[in-house]
Amino acid sequence: MNKYNKFLTDLFKEQSNVLVAHDLIEKLVTEFEVTYNYARQLISRAVKEKIIKSSEPFSFEKRQYFYMNQNRNVDVRALLDISRKYRKPLFRLLTLLSRTGGICSYYEAVKITATPMTNKEKYRVISLEDEIKRLNDNKIIKKIEDKETGIPFLVLLEDQMDVEDSFVIRQKIKAHLANMKRDVMFINDIIRWLVNHGFITDRVSYRRKDNPNLGAIRNDFPFDATTISKTTGFTLNTGKLDEDYTIVVMEILIYRTYEKIDLEAFYERIQSIRHSTIQESARKVMPIIFYLDVDENVKREMNNLHILNFSLKSIMGSNIVQVIEKYRDMKRIIDEAFMIDEETSSSVIEKIGESLTVIEESGQTENLQNLKGDLFETLMYTVLSNLFKGAHIEHSKIIKSIDDPKKSYEFDVIVRDNNEDEIVIIELKGLKNSTIINLGDTSTPNSIRWFFGKTYPIAKAYYEKNSEYDKSKIKGCYITSANFSQEGMQKLKELNNSDKIKPSFFDCYYDRKKLLVLLKNHNNLKSLRNKTGFLEILEKYYLVESN
């Protein structure tokens, strides 16, 4: 072994040592007083002779390779060591995957690497797709698409498993989808709180429960929510200029601790949108972060950067942690159950009752209307599982539009009733009892025509074109704890008199009063009424008479 190779061997004797090309060249030039060009040749020969190992195809600072011990693999640990200093976006992505059990959604990957989702050619950033391809080619991660939802995920490869067919991976996807939905569970309540306190206007684009993989795009970059604020401080021209507003971007992280990697990525995206257009000065941006838990050092850094940040506990009460835990337990019971029998129903109903009691006792009912609505949907899913005995029932099923596969919608409950050879698409709305649901149109969410004219036809087309269900009749039903408008009731009665939409075993609509009559009298619910308090819960928290 010549003196150069011995030097390189000794340099990388410690397995954790890694050096970027220019640093290694500098060491050879200093040690042996050779030229820079000759040092490069020495490194190239050492790699060919397997004295040291190159990080190829992974290049880092200024497109340079890294070098390491010959016996070390270019694996996740090595890439973390290298990218920590020289490729921050890659470091954040690999760190995120290590924090989340080896899986994250593509949306989370875009956020954590601070890469644009549109107009990518405008920005001098390393392509996330190129990075994923290199990682995929080297069997470090794989990008896969969930067959049911169409949501793409990145998965850390372990033991060369077949990720397409692995039961473990399917379970990881299912668990991570639940985490993503937990992140969006409070978005509507958070927005309502910000509007009520004058921080923002009520025209907000945000990440939705029916597609948690799609956030709000602001100047090409993804955020969990974005809007504008006119709360910009008083000046001589306050109120006189239409352009007197500030862009608002939000980060909402509930299912895990908010960490340094999250703050760095959020800050980079903020800087990118501030300088995304040619103008004399940077755009005004008001960033806001919401979290359940945060690292204390990260909290201090947020404050140093003058970023508005709120703990969910500070705006919704300390009991919110207890509510989230009960909600998670309730979802776990449902997910683990082969079928929703009376025993499972009793456990779920008990958790829902406890959650609603905690919300009421904390005085946060107004701030948690969206969560209360979710609990109504889960309670009704449990009740309907007992009402439609022997039927196959799905909850929160996401269906992609056949005409536009990029668009998908979440359906609260879908009943496959083999006795009647029909499928019933059920819309559930747990709203204040004083709320009036209007007839509306197909562009107005939550309206009667939004469901029967827009989302129901998407589910109907999906099942009609699926050969497994092509002989089934596809029906629809709208159930709410609120009330329908007079005009809406007229339309619903027309639909109910038609065989096209009305289910055989059910009406096609139930408002607060009509729902209560059904639940109190239906014979299939007699045992559930005797063994659980579901009816009392519904009467107390949802179906109570308006004052």
XYZ file of C-alpha atoms in Angstrom:
547
model
C 0.000 0.000 0.000
C 1.518 3.346 -1.035
C 1.787 6.312 1.297
C -1.245 8.045 -0.193
C -3.541 5.076 0.262
C -2.230 4.493 3.805
C -3.001 8.131 4.630
C -6.538 7.756 3.258
C -7.060 4.455 5.089
C -5.982 6.006 8.405
C -8.105 9.099 7.747
C -11.280 7.027 7.455
C -10.400 4.397 10.066
C -13.194 5.832 12.174
C -16.328 4.614 10.377
C -18.339 7.749 11.141
C -15.816 10.037 9.390
C -17.040 11.529 6.125
C -15.434 14.287 4.043
C -16.666 16.300 1.099
C -14.400 16.271 -1.973
C -12.855 19.731 -1.533
C -11.996 19.056 2.136
C -10.346 15.740 1.272
C -8.389 17.356 -1.577
C -7.214 20.088 0.821
C -5.926 17.472 3.287
C -3.918 15.678 0.564
C -2.453 18.952 -0.748
C -1.403 19.989 2.771
C -0.002 16.568 3.760
C 1.974 15.766 0.593
C 2.388 19.174 -1.089
C 0.850 17.883 -4.326
C -1.208 19.884 -6.791
C -4.985 20.044 -6.540
C -5.321 18.189 -9.825
C -3.020 15.378 -8.632
C -4.961 15.126 -5.348
C -8.148 14.567 -7.355
C -6.427 11.766 -9.289
C -5.273 10.150 -6.023
C -8.835 10.136 -4.725
C -10.179 8.677 -7.974
C -7.584 5.862 -7.892
C -8.303 5.132 -4.221
C -12.000 4.704 -4.997
C -11.259 2.369 -7.947
C -8.870 0.325 -5.778
C -11.541 0.178 -3.036
C -9.377 1.960 -0.478
C -12.178 4.452 0.225
C -15.810 4.723 -0.893
C -17.556 7.531 -2.767
C -21.130 8.685 -2.045
C -21.926 8.497 -5.780
C -24.652 8.956 -7.051
C -25.383 11.292 -4.112
C -23.632 14.639 -4.585
C -23.852 17.385 -2.011
C -22.261 20.814 -1.574
C -21.663 22.313 -5.046
C -22.398 18.924 -6.647
C -19.433 17.287 -4.919
C -19.272 13.687 -3.726
C -18.428 12.628 -0.202
C -15.888 10.014 0.787
C -15.890 7.500 3.632
C -14.572 4.194 4.943
C -14.610 1.491 2.244
C -16.631 -0.843 4.474
C -19.347 1.699 5.111
C -22.548 1.531 3.074
C -24.237 4.561 1.584
C -27.266 4.025 3.792
C -29.663 6.212 5.773
C -27.206 6.689 8.631
C -24.411 7.749 6.259
C -26.709 10.105 4.348
C -27.883 11.654 7.626
C -24.277 12.253 8.723
C -23.407 13.870 5.385
C -26.591 15.839 4.737
C -26.785 17.286 8.261
C -24.249 19.925 7.175
C -24.285 19.880 3.385
C -27.844 19.094 2.226
C -30.381 20.340 4.763
C -33.533 19.414 2.780
C -32.396 15.779 2.473
C -31.414 15.722 6.144
C -34.873 16.988 7.149
C -36.614 14.416 4.947
C -34.626 11.458 6.293
C -35.023 12.740 9.871
C -38.794 13.045 9.367
C -38.954 9.461 8.090
C -37.006 8.265 11.122
C -39.445 10.119 13.421
C -42.592 8.706 11.801
C -41.810 5.010 11.727
C -40.299 5.075 8.246
C -43.236 6.592 6.374
C -44.482 10.031 5.331
C -46.855 11.369 2.701
C -45.536 13.083 -0.414
C -47.194 16.307 0.809
C -45.180 16.157 4.042
C -42.027 15.474 2.017
C -42.623 18.580 -0.115
C -43.176 20.682 3.012
C -40.167 19.391 4.938
C -37.810 19.875 1.967
C -39.261 23.351 1.270
C -39.611 22.637 -2.439
C -42.205 24.289 -4.706
C -45.230 22.380 -5.972
C -45.740 24.541 -9.076
C -43.492 26.594 -11.392
C -40.495 24.564 -10.193
C -38.237 25.931 -12.926
C -38.313 29.387 -11.255
C -36.428 28.217 -8.175
C -32.822 27.213 -7.634
C -33.592 24.178 -5.523
C -32.716 20.520 -5.933
C -35.637 18.630 -7.446
C -37.442 16.496 -4.878
C -38.348 14.043 -7.633
C -34.668 13.683 -8.587
C -33.763 13.160 -4.932
C -36.484 10.528 -4.539
C -35.293 8.748 -7.705
C -31.712 8.544 -6.410
C -32.921 7.255 -3.042
C -35.217 4.780 -4.784
C -32.481 3.551 -7.172
C -30.235 2.880 -4.177
C -32.982 1.002 -2.316
C -33.136 3.532 0.525
C -36.713 4.700 0.079
C -39.573 3.884 -2.260
C -42.451 6.034 -3.428
C -45.717 4.114 -3.424
C -49.336 5.083 -3.933
C -52.098 3.965 -1.608
C -54.484 2.045 -3.836
C -57.605 3.159 -1.985
C -56.983 6.898 -1.625
C -54.451 7.520 -4.382
C -52.237 9.348 -1.853
C -48.480 8.896 -2.558
C -46.201 7.949 0.334
C -42.454 7.661 0.847
C -41.359 4.536 2.721
C -37.934 3.724 4.173
C -36.960 0.298 2.860
C -36.147 -2.363 5.420
C -34.760 -5.845 4.655
C -35.585 -5.420 0.943
C -39.255 -6.049 1.664
C -41.758 -6.014 -1.170
C -43.467 -2.763 -0.215
C -46.228 -3.181 -2.785
C -47.572 -6.326 -1.134
C -46.256 -6.037 2.400
C -48.941 -6.269 5.088
C -46.652 -4.212 7.357
C -46.540 -1.363 4.825
C -50.327 -1.385 4.391
C -50.714 -1.124 8.151
C -48.156 1.724 8.241
C -50.107 3.601 5.576
C -53.358 3.113 7.470
C -51.808 4.349 10.728
C -50.143 7.330 9.051
C -53.363 8.336 7.301
C -54.944 8.470 10.765
C -52.099 10.778 11.880
C -52.616 13.027 8.844
C -56.328 13.269 9.623
C -55.487 14.135 13.235
C -53.455 17.090 11.926
C -56.438 18.443 9.966
C -59.042 17.595 12.607
C -58.827 21.042 14.227
C -58.204 23.228 11.161
C -61.791 24.512 10.913
C -61.877 25.236 14.654
C -58.502 27.029 14.453
C -59.683 29.132 11.500
C -62.886 30.030 13.335
C -60.828 31.111 16.383
C -58.505 33.289 14.261
C -61.452 34.926 12.468
C -63.298 35.565 15.746
C -60.195 37.245 17.203
C -59.579 39.440 14.172
C -56.313 37.869 13.029
C -57.518 36.917 9.542
C -60.351 37.272 7.043
C -62.796 34.402 6.615
C -61.653 33.526 3.072
C -59.178 30.759 3.819
C -57.635 28.018 1.690
C -56.690 25.046 3.824
C -55.767 21.378 4.007
C -58.949 19.317 4.208
C -59.973 16.125 5.938
C -61.215 14.527 2.707
C -57.728 14.899 1.174
C -55.069 15.539 3.846
C -52.384 15.130 1.186
C -53.387 18.395 -0.460
C -52.561 21.663 1.280
C -53.048 25.276 0.273
C -50.617 26.644 -2.324
C -49.295 30.186 -1.825
C -46.886 31.431 -4.496
C -45.968 27.863 -5.519
C -45.251 26.571 -1.978
C -47.485 24.355 0.221
C -48.910 25.409 3.578
C -51.569 23.900 5.822
C -53.648 27.065 5.462
C -53.280 30.474 3.850
C -55.319 33.654 3.728
C -54.810 37.390 4.241
C -54.965 39.643 7.264
C -55.859 43.320 7.465
C -54.581 43.434 11.027
C -51.384 45.139 9.967
C -51.066 47.817 12.631
C -52.227 51.424 12.372
C -50.616 53.891 9.955
C -51.738 57.203 8.461
C -53.298 55.292 5.544
C -54.966 52.500 7.510
C -58.317 51.667 5.923
C -57.720 53.874 2.882
C -55.730 51.479 0.711
C -57.151 48.249 -0.695
C -53.683 46.707 -0.763
C -53.184 47.273 2.974
C -53.030 43.604 3.884
C -50.589 40.884 4.882
C -50.301 37.347 3.522
C -50.939 34.761 6.248
C -49.454 31.256 6.094
C -50.051 28.575 8.708
C -48.348 25.434 9.947
C -50.491 23.022 11.992
C -48.894 19.943 13.562
C -50.832 17.883 16.092
C -49.873 14.214 15.823
C -46.197 14.618 16.810
C -43.877 17.106 18.512
C -43.016 20.225 16.514
C -39.241 20.090 15.965
C -36.354 22.089 14.565
C -36.652 20.406 11.142
C -40.265 21.635 10.908
C -39.369 25.208 11.822
C -36.441 25.325 9.378
C -38.614 24.073 6.503
C -41.455 26.468 7.362
C -39.048 29.411 7.550
C -37.478 28.525 4.181
C -40.912 28.400 2.542
C -41.784 31.770 4.071
C -38.605 33.320 2.667
C -39.325 31.801 -0.737
C -42.793 33.342 -1.011
C -41.551 36.691 0.322
C -39.158 36.953 -2.612
C -41.216 35.110 -5.238
C -42.049 38.200 -7.292
C -39.961 41.069 -8.623
C -40.719 44.120 -6.539
C -38.857 46.769 -4.585
C -39.250 45.101 -1.220
C -40.111 41.670 0.096
C -43.752 40.744 0.576
C -45.277 41.137 4.025
C -46.005 37.717 5.498
C -47.580 36.801 8.841
C -46.571 33.218 9.724
C -48.537 31.341 12.396
C -47.710 27.957 13.917
C -50.140 25.763 15.871
C -48.885 22.707 17.748
C -49.855 20.329 20.518
C -46.296 19.769 21.760
C -43.095 21.622 20.918
C -39.416 21.278 21.741
C -38.520 24.079 24.175
C -35.489 25.196 22.154
C -37.662 25.366 19.041
C -40.232 27.411 20.956
C -37.523 29.945 21.856
C -36.369 30.071 18.242
C -39.944 30.742 17.058
C -40.131 33.698 19.405
C -36.710 34.961 18.297
C -37.933 34.864 14.686
C -41.090 36.756 15.753
C -43.373 34.000 14.454
C -46.820 33.864 16.028
C -47.166 30.471 17.689
C -49.974 28.920 19.700
C -50.296 25.725 21.642
C -53.618 24.034 20.966
C -53.957 23.820 24.745
C -53.702 27.607 25.074
C -56.655 28.287 22.760
C -58.814 25.208 23.393
C -58.018 24.427 27.001
C -55.659 21.959 28.655
C -58.327 19.241 28.447
C -57.830 19.072 24.676
C -55.073 16.481 25.262
C -57.545 14.253 27.081
C -60.078 14.685 24.266
C -57.482 13.775 21.612
C -56.455 10.671 23.572
C -60.059 9.506 23.865
C -60.639 10.232 20.179
C -57.547 8.177 19.272
C -58.692 5.299 21.517
C -62.136 5.403 19.919
C -60.682 5.249 16.390
C -58.375 2.394 17.408
C -61.329 0.370 18.721
C -63.133 0.835 15.390
C -60.033 0.045 13.294
C -59.228 -3.109 15.244
C -62.794 -4.450 15.214
C -63.635 -7.054 12.575
C -67.209 -5.812 12.750
C -69.090 -3.243 14.828
C -71.063 -5.514 17.147
C -72.839 -4.435 20.322
C -69.743 -4.905 22.493
C -67.612 -2.732 20.207
C -70.462 -0.231 19.888
C -70.676 0.083 23.671
C -66.938 0.856 23.935
C -67.061 3.446 21.148
C -70.201 5.123 22.507
C -68.646 5.299 25.983
C -65.536 7.060 24.593
C -67.683 9.516 22.627
C -69.756 10.328 25.712
C -66.587 10.903 27.765
C -65.112 13.158 25.058
C -68.254 15.300 24.830
C -68.377 15.606 28.621
C -64.746 16.796 28.723
C -65.437 19.340 25.960
C -68.491 20.658 27.805
C -66.745 20.842 31.190
C -63.759 22.642 29.668
C -66.050 25.399 28.354
C -64.647 24.921 24.837
C -67.799 23.785 23.003
C -67.818 26.867 20.739
C -64.112 26.458 19.885
C -64.473 22.752 19.106
C -67.501 22.655 16.824
C -65.627 20.737 14.133
C -64.446 18.069 16.572
C -67.958 17.801 17.956
C -69.164 17.234 14.381
C -66.591 14.449 13.919
C -67.815 12.782 17.098
C -71.404 12.954 15.766
C -70.299 11.221 12.549
C -68.535 8.447 14.488
C -71.505 7.987 16.822
C -73.927 7.761 13.890
C -71.609 5.327 12.075
C -71.764 3.096 15.164
C -75.558 3.401 15.379
C -76.028 2.731 11.652
C -73.817 -0.369 11.957
C -76.426 -1.731 14.359
C -79.417 -0.482 12.372
C -78.301 -2.121 9.093
C -77.807 -5.607 10.532
C -75.719 -7.902 8.346
C -74.664 -5.116 5.991
C -71.073 -4.182 5.184
C -70.487 -0.605 6.378
C -67.506 1.653 5.678
C -66.671 4.902 7.473
C -64.749 7.901 6.030
C -64.156 6.214 2.672
C -62.232 8.295 0.135
C -63.316 7.892 -3.500
C -61.562 9.421 -6.496
C -63.612 11.047 -9.219
C -63.679 8.892 -12.351
C -63.800 12.000 -14.558
C -60.979 13.748 -12.691
C -58.778 11.260 -10.741
C -56.834 14.139 -9.156
C -59.972 15.030 -7.174
C -61.176 12.818 -4.359
C -63.963 13.105 -1.805
C -64.533 11.577 1.606
C -67.863 9.860 2.219
C -69.003 9.608 5.816
C -70.761 6.228 5.674
C -71.313 3.748 2.850
C -73.695 0.844 3.459
C -73.589 -2.240 1.235
C -76.897 -3.890 2.033
C -76.860 -7.335 0.438
C -80.413 -8.050 1.594
C -81.723 -5.255 -0.605
C -78.932 -5.512 -3.214
C -78.188 -1.811 -2.831
C -75.469 0.578 -1.731
C -76.444 3.613 0.341
C -74.183 6.694 0.328
C -74.788 8.577 3.587
C -73.830 12.197 4.301
C -73.590 13.053 8.028
C -73.532 16.595 9.422
C -73.261 17.122 13.178
C -74.082 20.829 13.304
C -75.572 23.194 15.864
C -79.299 22.550 16.246
C -79.950 26.166 15.226
C -78.169 25.694 11.887
C -80.228 25.747 8.685
C -78.951 23.658 5.765
C -79.975 25.327 2.515
C -80.827 23.825 -0.862
C -77.808 25.665 -2.292
C -76.054 24.507 -5.454
C -73.233 22.158 -6.485
C -70.664 24.848 -5.633
C -71.873 25.332 -2.044
C -70.320 22.812 0.397
C -72.671 21.187 2.949
C -75.759 22.202 0.975
C -78.369 19.702 -0.216
C -77.401 20.099 -3.863
C -73.674 19.804 -2.987
C -74.339 16.261 -1.766
C -77.091 15.034 -4.094
C -75.828 16.995 -7.114
C -72.041 16.722 -6.778
C -70.523 14.226 -4.353
C -73.223 11.511 -4.391
C -73.004 11.213 -8.231
C -69.207 10.673 -7.920
C -69.724 7.741 -5.535
C -72.588 6.450 -7.701
C -70.399 6.493 -10.827
C -67.579 4.749 -8.950
C -69.772 1.841 -7.833
C -71.636 1.573 -11.133
C -68.335 1.181 -13.019
C -66.931 -1.323 -10.512
C -67.837 -4.788 -11.815
C -68.194 -6.120 -8.271
C -71.165 -3.817 -7.674
C -72.584 -3.308 -11.186
C -75.924 -4.920 -10.304
C -76.413 -2.969 -7.085
C -78.784 -0.023 -6.857
C -76.958 3.108 -5.622
C -78.999 5.216 -3.191
C -78.326 8.330 -1.076
C -79.267 9.791 2.298
C -78.513 13.103 4.079
C -78.588 12.954 7.918
C -78.067 15.989 10.141
C -78.531 17.109 13.728
C -79.569 20.512 12.329
C -82.533 21.547 10.187
C -83.211 21.915 6.452
C -84.572 25.121 4.957
C -88.155 25.219 3.700
C -86.969 25.215 0.091
C -84.602 22.357 0.896
C -87.348 20.306 2.537
C -89.497 20.646 -0.558
C -86.690 19.233 -2.731
C -85.912 16.439 -0.263
C -89.548 15.333 -0.180
C -89.520 15.156 -3.984
C -86.405 12.979 -3.882
C -87.933 10.793 -1.179
C -90.963 10.090 -3.361
C -88.701 8.848 -6.130
C -87.236 5.344 -6.305
C -84.054 6.697 -7.908
C -82.428 7.917 -4.682
C -84.527 6.751 -1.710
C -83.125 3.578 -0.086
C -85.491 0.616 0.347
C -84.927 0.445 4.099
C -84.591 4.141 4.804
C -85.678 7.627 3.816
C -83.282 9.823 1.846
C -83.130 12.546 4.510
C -83.323 12.976 8.292
C -83.224 16.288 10.108
C -82.988 16.729 13.876
C -86.604 15.850 14.733
C -87.031 13.084 12.179
C -83.733 11.472 13.213
C -84.762 11.406 16.857
C -88.032 9.641 15.974
C -86.135 7.026 13.938
C -83.598 6.302 16.678
C -86.223 6.107 19.425
C -88.470 3.680 17.565
C -86.515 1.519 15.135
C -86.742 -2.110 16.201
C -83.156 -2.941 15.123
C -81.862 -0.453 17.711
C -83.875 -1.786 20.654
C -80.981 -3.739 22.181
C -78.508 -0.859 21.638
C -80.953 1.569 23.326
C -81.187 -0.733 26.354
C -77.460 -1.443 26.690
C -75.882 1.940 25.872
C -76.531 5.620 26.377
C -76.275 6.584 22.697
C -79.764 8.084 22.603
C -79.156 10.185 25.727
C -75.836 11.420 24.268
C -77.521 12.455 21.020
C -80.395 14.152 22.827
C -78.077 16.034 25.202
C -75.394 17.206 22.781
C -76.977 17.243 19.315
C -80.731 16.790 19.109
C -81.750 19.078 21.961
C -84.560 21.538 21.250
C -83.411 25.036 20.245
C -83.999 27.783 22.781
